[in-house]
Short mmCIF file of N, CA and C in Angstrom, two decimals:
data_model
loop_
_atom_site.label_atom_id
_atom_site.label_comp_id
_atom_site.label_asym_id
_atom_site.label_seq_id
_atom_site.Cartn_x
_atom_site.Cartn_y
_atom_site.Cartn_z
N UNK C 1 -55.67 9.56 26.08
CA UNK C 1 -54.43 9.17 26.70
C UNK C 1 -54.02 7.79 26.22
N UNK C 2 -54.91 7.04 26.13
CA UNK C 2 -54.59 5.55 25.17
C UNK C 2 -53.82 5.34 24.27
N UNK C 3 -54.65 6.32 23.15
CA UNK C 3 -53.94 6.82 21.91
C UNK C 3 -52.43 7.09 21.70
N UNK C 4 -51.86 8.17 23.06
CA UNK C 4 -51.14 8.58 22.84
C UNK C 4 -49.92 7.28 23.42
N UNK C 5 -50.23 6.53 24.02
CA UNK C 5 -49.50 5.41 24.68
C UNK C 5 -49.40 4.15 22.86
N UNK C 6 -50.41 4.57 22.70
CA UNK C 6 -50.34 3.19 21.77
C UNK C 6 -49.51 3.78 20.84
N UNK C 7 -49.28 5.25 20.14
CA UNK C 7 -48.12 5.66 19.41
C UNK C 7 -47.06 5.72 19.68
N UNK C 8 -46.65 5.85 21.18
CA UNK C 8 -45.40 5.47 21.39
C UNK C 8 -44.99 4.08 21.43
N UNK C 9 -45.86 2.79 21.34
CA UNK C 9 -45.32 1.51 21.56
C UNK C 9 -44.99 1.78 20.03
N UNK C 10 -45.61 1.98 19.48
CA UNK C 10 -45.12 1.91 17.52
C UNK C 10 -43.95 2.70 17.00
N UNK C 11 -43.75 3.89 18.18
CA UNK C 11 -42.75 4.15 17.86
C UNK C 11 -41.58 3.79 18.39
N UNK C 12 -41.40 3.17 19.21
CA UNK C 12 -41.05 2.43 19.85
C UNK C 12 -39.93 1.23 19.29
N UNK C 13 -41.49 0.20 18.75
CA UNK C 13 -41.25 -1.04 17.89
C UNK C 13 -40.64 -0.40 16.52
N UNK C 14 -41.15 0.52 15.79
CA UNK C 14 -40.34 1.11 14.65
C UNK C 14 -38.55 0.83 14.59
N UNK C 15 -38.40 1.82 16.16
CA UNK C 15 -36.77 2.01 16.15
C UNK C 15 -36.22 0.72 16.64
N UNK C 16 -36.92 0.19 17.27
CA UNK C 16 -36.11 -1.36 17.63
C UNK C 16 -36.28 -2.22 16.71
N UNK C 17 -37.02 -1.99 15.73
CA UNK C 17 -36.77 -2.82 14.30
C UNK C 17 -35.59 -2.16 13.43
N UNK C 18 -35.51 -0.83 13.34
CA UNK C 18 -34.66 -0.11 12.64
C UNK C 18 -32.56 -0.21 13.15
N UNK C 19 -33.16 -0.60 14.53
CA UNK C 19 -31.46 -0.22 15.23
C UNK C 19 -31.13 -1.87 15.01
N UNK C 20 -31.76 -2.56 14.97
CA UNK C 20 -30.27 -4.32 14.58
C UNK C 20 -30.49 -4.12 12.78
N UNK C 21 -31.23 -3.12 11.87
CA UNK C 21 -30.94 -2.77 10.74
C UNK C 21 -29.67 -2.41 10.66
N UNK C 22 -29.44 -1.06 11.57
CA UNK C 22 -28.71 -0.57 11.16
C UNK C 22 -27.51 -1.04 12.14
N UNK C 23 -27.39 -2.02 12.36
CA UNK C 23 -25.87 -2.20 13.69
C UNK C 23 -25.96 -3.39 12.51
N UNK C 24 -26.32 -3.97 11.96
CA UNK C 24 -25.72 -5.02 11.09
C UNK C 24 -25.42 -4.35 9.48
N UNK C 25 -25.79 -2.97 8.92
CA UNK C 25 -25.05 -2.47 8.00
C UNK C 25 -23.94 -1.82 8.34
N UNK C 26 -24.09 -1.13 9.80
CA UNK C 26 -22.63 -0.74 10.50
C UNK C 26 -21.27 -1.35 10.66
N UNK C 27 -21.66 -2.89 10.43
CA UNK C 27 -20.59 -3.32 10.91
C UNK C 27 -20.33 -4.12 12.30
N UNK C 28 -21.16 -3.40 13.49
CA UNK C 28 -21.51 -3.67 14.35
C UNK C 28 -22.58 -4.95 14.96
N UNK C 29 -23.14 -5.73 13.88
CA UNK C 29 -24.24 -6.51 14.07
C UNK C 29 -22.95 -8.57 13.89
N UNK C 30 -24.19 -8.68 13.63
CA UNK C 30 -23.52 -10.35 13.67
C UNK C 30 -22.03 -10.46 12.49
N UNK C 31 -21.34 -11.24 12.56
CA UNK C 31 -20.37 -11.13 12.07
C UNK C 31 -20.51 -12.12 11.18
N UNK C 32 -19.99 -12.06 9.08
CA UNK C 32 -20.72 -12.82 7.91
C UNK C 32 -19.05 -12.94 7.74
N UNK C 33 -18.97 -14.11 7.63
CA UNK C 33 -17.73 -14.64 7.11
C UNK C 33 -17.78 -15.22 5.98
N UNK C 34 -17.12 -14.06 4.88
CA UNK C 34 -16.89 -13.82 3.40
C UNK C 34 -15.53 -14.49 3.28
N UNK C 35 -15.96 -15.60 2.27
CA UNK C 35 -14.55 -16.42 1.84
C UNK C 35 -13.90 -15.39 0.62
N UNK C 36 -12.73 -14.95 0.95
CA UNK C 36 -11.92 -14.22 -0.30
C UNK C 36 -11.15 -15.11 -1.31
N UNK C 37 -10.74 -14.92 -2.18
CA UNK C 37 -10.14 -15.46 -2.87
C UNK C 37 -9.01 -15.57 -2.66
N UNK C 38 -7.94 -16.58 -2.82
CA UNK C 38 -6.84 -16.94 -2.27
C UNK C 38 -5.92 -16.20 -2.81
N UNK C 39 -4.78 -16.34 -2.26
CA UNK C 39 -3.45 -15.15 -2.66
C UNK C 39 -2.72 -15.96 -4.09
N UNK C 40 -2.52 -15.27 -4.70
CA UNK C 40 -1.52 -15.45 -5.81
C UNK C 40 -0.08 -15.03 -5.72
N UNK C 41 0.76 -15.89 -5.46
CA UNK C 41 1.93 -15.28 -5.70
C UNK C 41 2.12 -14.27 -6.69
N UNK C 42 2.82 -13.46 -7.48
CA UNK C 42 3.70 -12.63 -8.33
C UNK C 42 4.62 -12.95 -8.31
N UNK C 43 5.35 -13.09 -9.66
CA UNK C 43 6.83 -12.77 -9.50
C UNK C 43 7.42 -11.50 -9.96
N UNK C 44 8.42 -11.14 -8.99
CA UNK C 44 9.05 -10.43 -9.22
C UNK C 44 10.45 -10.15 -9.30
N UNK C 45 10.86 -8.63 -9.88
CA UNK C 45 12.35 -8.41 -10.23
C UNK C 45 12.72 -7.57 -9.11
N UNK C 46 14.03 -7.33 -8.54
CA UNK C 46 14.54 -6.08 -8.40
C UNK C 46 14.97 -5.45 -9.28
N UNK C 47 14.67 -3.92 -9.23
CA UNK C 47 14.66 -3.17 -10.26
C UNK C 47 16.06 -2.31 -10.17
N UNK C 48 15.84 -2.24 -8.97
CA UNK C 48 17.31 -1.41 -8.92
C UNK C 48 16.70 -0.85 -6.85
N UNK C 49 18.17 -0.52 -5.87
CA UNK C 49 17.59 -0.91 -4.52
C UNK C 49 19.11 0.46 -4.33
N UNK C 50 18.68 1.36 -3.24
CA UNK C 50 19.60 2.47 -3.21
C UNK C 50 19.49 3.20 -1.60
N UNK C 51 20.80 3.76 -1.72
CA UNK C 51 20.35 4.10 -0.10
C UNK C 51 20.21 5.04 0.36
N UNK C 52 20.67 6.36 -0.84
CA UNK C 52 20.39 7.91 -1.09
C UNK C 52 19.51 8.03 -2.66
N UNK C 53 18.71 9.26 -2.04
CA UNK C 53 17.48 9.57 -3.06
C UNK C 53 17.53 11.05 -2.52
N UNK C 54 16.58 11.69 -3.58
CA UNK C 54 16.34 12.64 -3.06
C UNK C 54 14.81 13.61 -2.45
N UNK C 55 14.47 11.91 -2.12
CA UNK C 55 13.18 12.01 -1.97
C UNK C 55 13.58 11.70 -0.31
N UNK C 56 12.40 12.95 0.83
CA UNK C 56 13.39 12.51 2.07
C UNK C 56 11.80 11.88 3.02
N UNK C 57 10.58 12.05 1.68
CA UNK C 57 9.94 11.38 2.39
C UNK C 57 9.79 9.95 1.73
N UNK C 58 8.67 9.02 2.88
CA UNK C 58 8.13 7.29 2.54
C UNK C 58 7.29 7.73 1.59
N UNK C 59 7.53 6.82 0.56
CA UNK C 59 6.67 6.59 -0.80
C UNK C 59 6.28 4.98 -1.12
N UNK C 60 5.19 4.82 -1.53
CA UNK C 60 4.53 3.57 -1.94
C UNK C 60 3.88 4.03 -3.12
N UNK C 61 4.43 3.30 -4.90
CA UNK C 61 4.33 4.25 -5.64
C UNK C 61 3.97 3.06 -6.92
N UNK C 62 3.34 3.32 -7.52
CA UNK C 62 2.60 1.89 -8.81
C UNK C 62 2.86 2.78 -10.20
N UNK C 63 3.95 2.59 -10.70
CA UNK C 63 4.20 3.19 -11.58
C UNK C 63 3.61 2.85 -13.32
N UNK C 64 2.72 2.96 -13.95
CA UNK C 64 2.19 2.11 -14.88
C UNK C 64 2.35 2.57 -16.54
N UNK C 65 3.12 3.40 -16.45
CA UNK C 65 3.50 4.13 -17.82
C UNK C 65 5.13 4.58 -17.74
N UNK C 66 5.82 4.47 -18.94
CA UNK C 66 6.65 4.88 -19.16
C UNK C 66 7.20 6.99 -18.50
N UNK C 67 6.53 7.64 -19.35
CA UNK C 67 6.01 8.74 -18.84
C UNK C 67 6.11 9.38 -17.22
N UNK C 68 5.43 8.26 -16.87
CA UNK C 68 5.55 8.13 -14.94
C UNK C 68 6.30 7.86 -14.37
N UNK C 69 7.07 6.69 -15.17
CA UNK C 69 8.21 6.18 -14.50
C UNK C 69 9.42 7.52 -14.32
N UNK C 70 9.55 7.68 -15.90
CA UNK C 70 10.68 8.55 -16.37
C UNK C 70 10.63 9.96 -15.34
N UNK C 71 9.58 10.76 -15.08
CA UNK C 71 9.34 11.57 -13.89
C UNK C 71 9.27 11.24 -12.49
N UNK C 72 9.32 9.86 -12.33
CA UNK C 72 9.83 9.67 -11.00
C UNK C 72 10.90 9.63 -10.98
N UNK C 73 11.67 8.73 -11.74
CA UNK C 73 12.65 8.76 -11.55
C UNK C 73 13.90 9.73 -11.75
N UNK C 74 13.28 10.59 -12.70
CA UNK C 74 13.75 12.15 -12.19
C UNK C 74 14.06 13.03 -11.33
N UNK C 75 12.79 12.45 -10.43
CA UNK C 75 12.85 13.48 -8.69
C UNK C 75 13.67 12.17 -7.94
N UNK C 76 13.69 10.82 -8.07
CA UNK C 76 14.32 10.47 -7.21
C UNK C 76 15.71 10.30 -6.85
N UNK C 77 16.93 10.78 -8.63
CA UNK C 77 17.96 10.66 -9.12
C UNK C 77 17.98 12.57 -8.80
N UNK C 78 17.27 13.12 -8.83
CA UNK C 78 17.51 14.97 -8.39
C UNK C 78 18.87 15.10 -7.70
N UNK C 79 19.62 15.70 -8.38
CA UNK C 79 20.77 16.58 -7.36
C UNK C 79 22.27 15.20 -8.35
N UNK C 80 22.22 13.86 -8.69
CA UNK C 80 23.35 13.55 -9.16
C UNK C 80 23.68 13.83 -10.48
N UNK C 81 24.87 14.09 -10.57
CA UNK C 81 25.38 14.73 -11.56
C UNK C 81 26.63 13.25 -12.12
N UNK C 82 26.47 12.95 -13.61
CA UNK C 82 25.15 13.65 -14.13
C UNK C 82 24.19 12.83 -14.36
N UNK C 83 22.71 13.37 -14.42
CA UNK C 83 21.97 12.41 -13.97
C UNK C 83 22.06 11.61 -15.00
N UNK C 84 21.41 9.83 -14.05
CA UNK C 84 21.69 8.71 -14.47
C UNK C 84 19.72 9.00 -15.36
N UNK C 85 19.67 7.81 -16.70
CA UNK C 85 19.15 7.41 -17.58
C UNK C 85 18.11 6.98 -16.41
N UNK C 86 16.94 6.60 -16.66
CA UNK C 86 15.60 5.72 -16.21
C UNK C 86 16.27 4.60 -17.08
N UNK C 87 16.04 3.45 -16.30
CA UNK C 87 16.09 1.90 -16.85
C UNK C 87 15.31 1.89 -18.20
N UNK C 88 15.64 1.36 -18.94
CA UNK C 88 14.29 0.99 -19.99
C UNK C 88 13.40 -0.08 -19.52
N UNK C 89 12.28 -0.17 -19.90
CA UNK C 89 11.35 -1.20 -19.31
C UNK C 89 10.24 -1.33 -20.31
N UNK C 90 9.22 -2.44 -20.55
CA UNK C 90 8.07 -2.37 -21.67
C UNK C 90 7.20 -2.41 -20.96
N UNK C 91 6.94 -1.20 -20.69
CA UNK C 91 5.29 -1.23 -19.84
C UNK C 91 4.11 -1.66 -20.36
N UNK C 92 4.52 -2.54 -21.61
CA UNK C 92 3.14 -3.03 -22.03
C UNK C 92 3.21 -4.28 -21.60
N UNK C 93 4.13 -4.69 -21.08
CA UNK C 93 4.12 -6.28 -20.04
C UNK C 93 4.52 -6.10 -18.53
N UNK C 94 4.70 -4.85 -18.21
CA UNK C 94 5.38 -4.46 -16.97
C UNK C 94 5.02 -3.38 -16.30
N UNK C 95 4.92 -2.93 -15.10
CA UNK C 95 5.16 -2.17 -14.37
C UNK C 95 5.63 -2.53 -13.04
N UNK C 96 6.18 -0.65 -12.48
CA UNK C 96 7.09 -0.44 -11.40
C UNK C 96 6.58 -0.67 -10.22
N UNK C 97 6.92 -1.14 -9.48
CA UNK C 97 6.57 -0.39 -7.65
C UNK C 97 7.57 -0.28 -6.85
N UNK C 98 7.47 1.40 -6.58
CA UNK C 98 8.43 2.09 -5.88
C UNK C 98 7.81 1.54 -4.29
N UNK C 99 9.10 1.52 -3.67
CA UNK C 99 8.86 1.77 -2.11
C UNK C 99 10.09 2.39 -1.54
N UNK C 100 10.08 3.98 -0.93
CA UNK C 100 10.76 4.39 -0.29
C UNK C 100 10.70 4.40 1.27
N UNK C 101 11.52 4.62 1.89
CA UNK C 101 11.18 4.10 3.39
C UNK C 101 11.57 5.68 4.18
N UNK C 102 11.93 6.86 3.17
CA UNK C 102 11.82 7.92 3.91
C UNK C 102 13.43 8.26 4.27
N UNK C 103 13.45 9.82 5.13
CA UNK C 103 15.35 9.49 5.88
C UNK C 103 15.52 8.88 6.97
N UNK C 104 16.56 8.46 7.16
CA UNK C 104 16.83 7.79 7.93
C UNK C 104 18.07 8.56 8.97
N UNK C 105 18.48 8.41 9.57
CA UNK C 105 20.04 9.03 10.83
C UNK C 105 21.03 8.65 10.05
N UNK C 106 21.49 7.46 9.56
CA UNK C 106 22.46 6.48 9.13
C UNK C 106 22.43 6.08 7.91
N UNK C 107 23.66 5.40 8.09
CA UNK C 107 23.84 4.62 7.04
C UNK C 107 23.62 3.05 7.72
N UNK C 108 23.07 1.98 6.37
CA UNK C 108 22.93 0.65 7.51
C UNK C 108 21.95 0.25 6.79
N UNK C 109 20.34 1.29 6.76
CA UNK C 109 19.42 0.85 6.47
C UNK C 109 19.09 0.21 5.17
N UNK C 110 18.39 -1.01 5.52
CA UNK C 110 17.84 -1.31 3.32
C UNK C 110 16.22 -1.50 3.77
N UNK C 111 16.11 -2.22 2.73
CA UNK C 111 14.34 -2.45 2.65
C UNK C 111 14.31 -3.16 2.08
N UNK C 112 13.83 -4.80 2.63
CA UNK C 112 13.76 -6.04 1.97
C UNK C 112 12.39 -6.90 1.36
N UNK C 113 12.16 -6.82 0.35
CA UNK C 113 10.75 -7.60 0.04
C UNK C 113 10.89 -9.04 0.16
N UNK C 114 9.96 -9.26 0.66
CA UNK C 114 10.03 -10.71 1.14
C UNK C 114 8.67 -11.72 0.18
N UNK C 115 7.67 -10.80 -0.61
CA UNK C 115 6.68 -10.99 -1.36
C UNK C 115 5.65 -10.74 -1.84
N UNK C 116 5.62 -10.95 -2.86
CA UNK C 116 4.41 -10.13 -3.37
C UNK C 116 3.36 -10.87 -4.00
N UNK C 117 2.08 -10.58 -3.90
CA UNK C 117 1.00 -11.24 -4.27
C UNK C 117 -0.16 -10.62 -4.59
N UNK C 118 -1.01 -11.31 -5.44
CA UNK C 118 -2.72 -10.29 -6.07
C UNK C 118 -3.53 -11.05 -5.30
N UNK C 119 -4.42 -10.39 -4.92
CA UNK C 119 -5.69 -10.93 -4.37
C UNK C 119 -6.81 -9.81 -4.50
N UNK C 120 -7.89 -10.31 -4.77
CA UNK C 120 -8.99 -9.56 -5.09
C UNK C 120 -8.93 -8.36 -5.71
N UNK C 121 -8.05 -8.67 -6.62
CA UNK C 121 -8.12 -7.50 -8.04
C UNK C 121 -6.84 -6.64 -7.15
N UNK C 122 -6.08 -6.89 -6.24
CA UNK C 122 -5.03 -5.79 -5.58
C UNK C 122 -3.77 -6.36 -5.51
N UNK C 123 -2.70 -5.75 -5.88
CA UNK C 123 -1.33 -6.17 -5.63
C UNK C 123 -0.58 -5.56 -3.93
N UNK C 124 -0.74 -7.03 -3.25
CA UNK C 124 -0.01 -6.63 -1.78
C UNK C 124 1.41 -7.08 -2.26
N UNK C 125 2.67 -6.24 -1.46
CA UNK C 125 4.04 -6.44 -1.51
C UNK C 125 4.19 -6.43 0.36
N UNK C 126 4.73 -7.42 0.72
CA UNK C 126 5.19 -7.84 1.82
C UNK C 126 6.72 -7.51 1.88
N UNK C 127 6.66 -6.57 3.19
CA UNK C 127 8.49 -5.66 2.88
C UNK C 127 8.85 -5.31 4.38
N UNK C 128 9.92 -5.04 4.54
CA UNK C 128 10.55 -4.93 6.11
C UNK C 128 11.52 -4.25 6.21
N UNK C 129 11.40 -3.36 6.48
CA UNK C 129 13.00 -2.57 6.99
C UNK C 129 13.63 -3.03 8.01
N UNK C 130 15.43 -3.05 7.15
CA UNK C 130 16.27 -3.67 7.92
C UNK C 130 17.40 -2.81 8.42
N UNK C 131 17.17 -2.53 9.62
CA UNK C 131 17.85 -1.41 10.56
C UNK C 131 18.88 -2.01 10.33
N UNK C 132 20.99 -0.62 10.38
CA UNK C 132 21.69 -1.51 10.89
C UNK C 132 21.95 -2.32 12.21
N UNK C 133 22.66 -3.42 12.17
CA UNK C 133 23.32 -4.73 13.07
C UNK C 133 23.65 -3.31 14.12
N UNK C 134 23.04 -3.44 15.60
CA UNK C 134 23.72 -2.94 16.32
C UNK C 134 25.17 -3.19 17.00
N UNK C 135 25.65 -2.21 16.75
CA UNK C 135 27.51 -2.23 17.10
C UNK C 135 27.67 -2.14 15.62
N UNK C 136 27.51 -2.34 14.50
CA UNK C 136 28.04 -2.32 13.61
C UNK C 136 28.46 -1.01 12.97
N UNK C 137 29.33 -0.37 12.70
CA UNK C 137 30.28 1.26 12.31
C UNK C 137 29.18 1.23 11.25
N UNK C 138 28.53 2.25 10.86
CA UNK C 138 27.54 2.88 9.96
C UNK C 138 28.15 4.27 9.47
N UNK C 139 27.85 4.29 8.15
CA UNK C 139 28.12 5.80 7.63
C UNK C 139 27.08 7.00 8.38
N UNK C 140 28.06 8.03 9.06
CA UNK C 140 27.03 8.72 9.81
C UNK C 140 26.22 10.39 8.57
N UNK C 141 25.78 9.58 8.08
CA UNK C 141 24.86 10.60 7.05
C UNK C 141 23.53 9.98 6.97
N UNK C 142 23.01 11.46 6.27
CA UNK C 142 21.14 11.21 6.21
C UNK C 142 20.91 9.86 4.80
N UNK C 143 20.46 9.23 5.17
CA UNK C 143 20.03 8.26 4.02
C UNK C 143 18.50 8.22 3.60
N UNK C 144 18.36 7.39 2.60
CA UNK C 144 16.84 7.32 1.79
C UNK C 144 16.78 6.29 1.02
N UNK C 145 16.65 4.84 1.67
CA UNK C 145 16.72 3.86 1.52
C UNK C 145 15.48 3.79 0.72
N UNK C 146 15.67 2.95 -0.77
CA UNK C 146 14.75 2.53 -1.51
C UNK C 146 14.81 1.78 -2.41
N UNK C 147 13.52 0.88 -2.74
CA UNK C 147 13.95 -0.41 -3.49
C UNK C 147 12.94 -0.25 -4.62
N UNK C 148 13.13 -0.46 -5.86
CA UNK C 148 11.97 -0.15 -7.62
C UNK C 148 11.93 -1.65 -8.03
N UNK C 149 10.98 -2.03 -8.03
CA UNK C 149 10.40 -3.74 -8.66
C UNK C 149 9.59 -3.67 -9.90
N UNK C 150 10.35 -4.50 -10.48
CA UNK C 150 8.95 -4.59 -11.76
C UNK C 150 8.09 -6.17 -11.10
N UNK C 151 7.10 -6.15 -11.76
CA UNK C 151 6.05 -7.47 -11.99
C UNK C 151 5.39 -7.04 -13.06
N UNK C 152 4.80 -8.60 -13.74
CA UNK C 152 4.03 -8.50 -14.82
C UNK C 152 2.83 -7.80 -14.76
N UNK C 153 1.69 -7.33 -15.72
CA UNK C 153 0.46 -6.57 -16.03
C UNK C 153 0.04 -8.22 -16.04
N UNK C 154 -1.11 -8.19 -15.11
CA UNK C 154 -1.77 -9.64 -14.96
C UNK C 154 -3.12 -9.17 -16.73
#
């Protein structure tokens, strides 16, 4: 009966060594404050900013080849006649980022970038949709507010 008492303290001590293992690879354990690397601005262009597409869903879209571009911008120009050219662009110093914001009820809506920046090998774009001014007369059709940016290939 000893025996069997003294294997359970070990097993015991095992898992209570094992559980602040594993609550500190979880996530769950003490909290390690990792200095990141600071934000870099980008600069950027507007590429071109529209308020019908024919895309009726939100898109967040990193366009990095010519090729890619030219087929997006295919589906997103779909249905005008006749269709408009893809911008030219040198994607060997450039690429796109699409952001569509989806349909909307109205007319009114845009989508404003306010900035963009790299940090830790990632390009964040800081953006806001801007409902219309209430009271203000709006075109009453479906819209698909969207804005195409270039920035440089870091």
């Amino acid at each position: 009966m000893h025996s069997i008492f003294r294997s359970s303290i070990r097993l015991v001590t095992r898992v209570m060594w094992l559980v602040p293992l594993w609550l500190g690879l979880s996530g769950c354990g003490p909290v390690r404050q990792e200095k990141l690397a600071a934000p870099v601005d980008v600069a950027f262009d507007s590429l071109e900013q529209g308020a019908t597409s024919a895309l009726r869903e939100p898109f967040t879209l990193v366009l990095r080849s010519r090729e890619e571009f030219q087929e997006f911008y295919g589906r997103l120009q779909a249905g005008v006649e006749p269709p408009p050219a893809a911008p030219a662009l040198d994607f060997s110093r450039q690429m796109v980022i699409a952001i569509g914001l989806g349909q909307r009820p109205t007319g009114g809506y845009r989508l404003e970038v306010a900035r963009v920046h790299r940090q830790e090998g990632r390009i964040w774009v800081h953006w806001v949709e801007k409902p219309p001014a209430p009271g203000l007369p709006v075109a009453t059709i479906l819209t698909q507010p969207y804005c195409l940016l270039t920035v440089e290939w870091s």
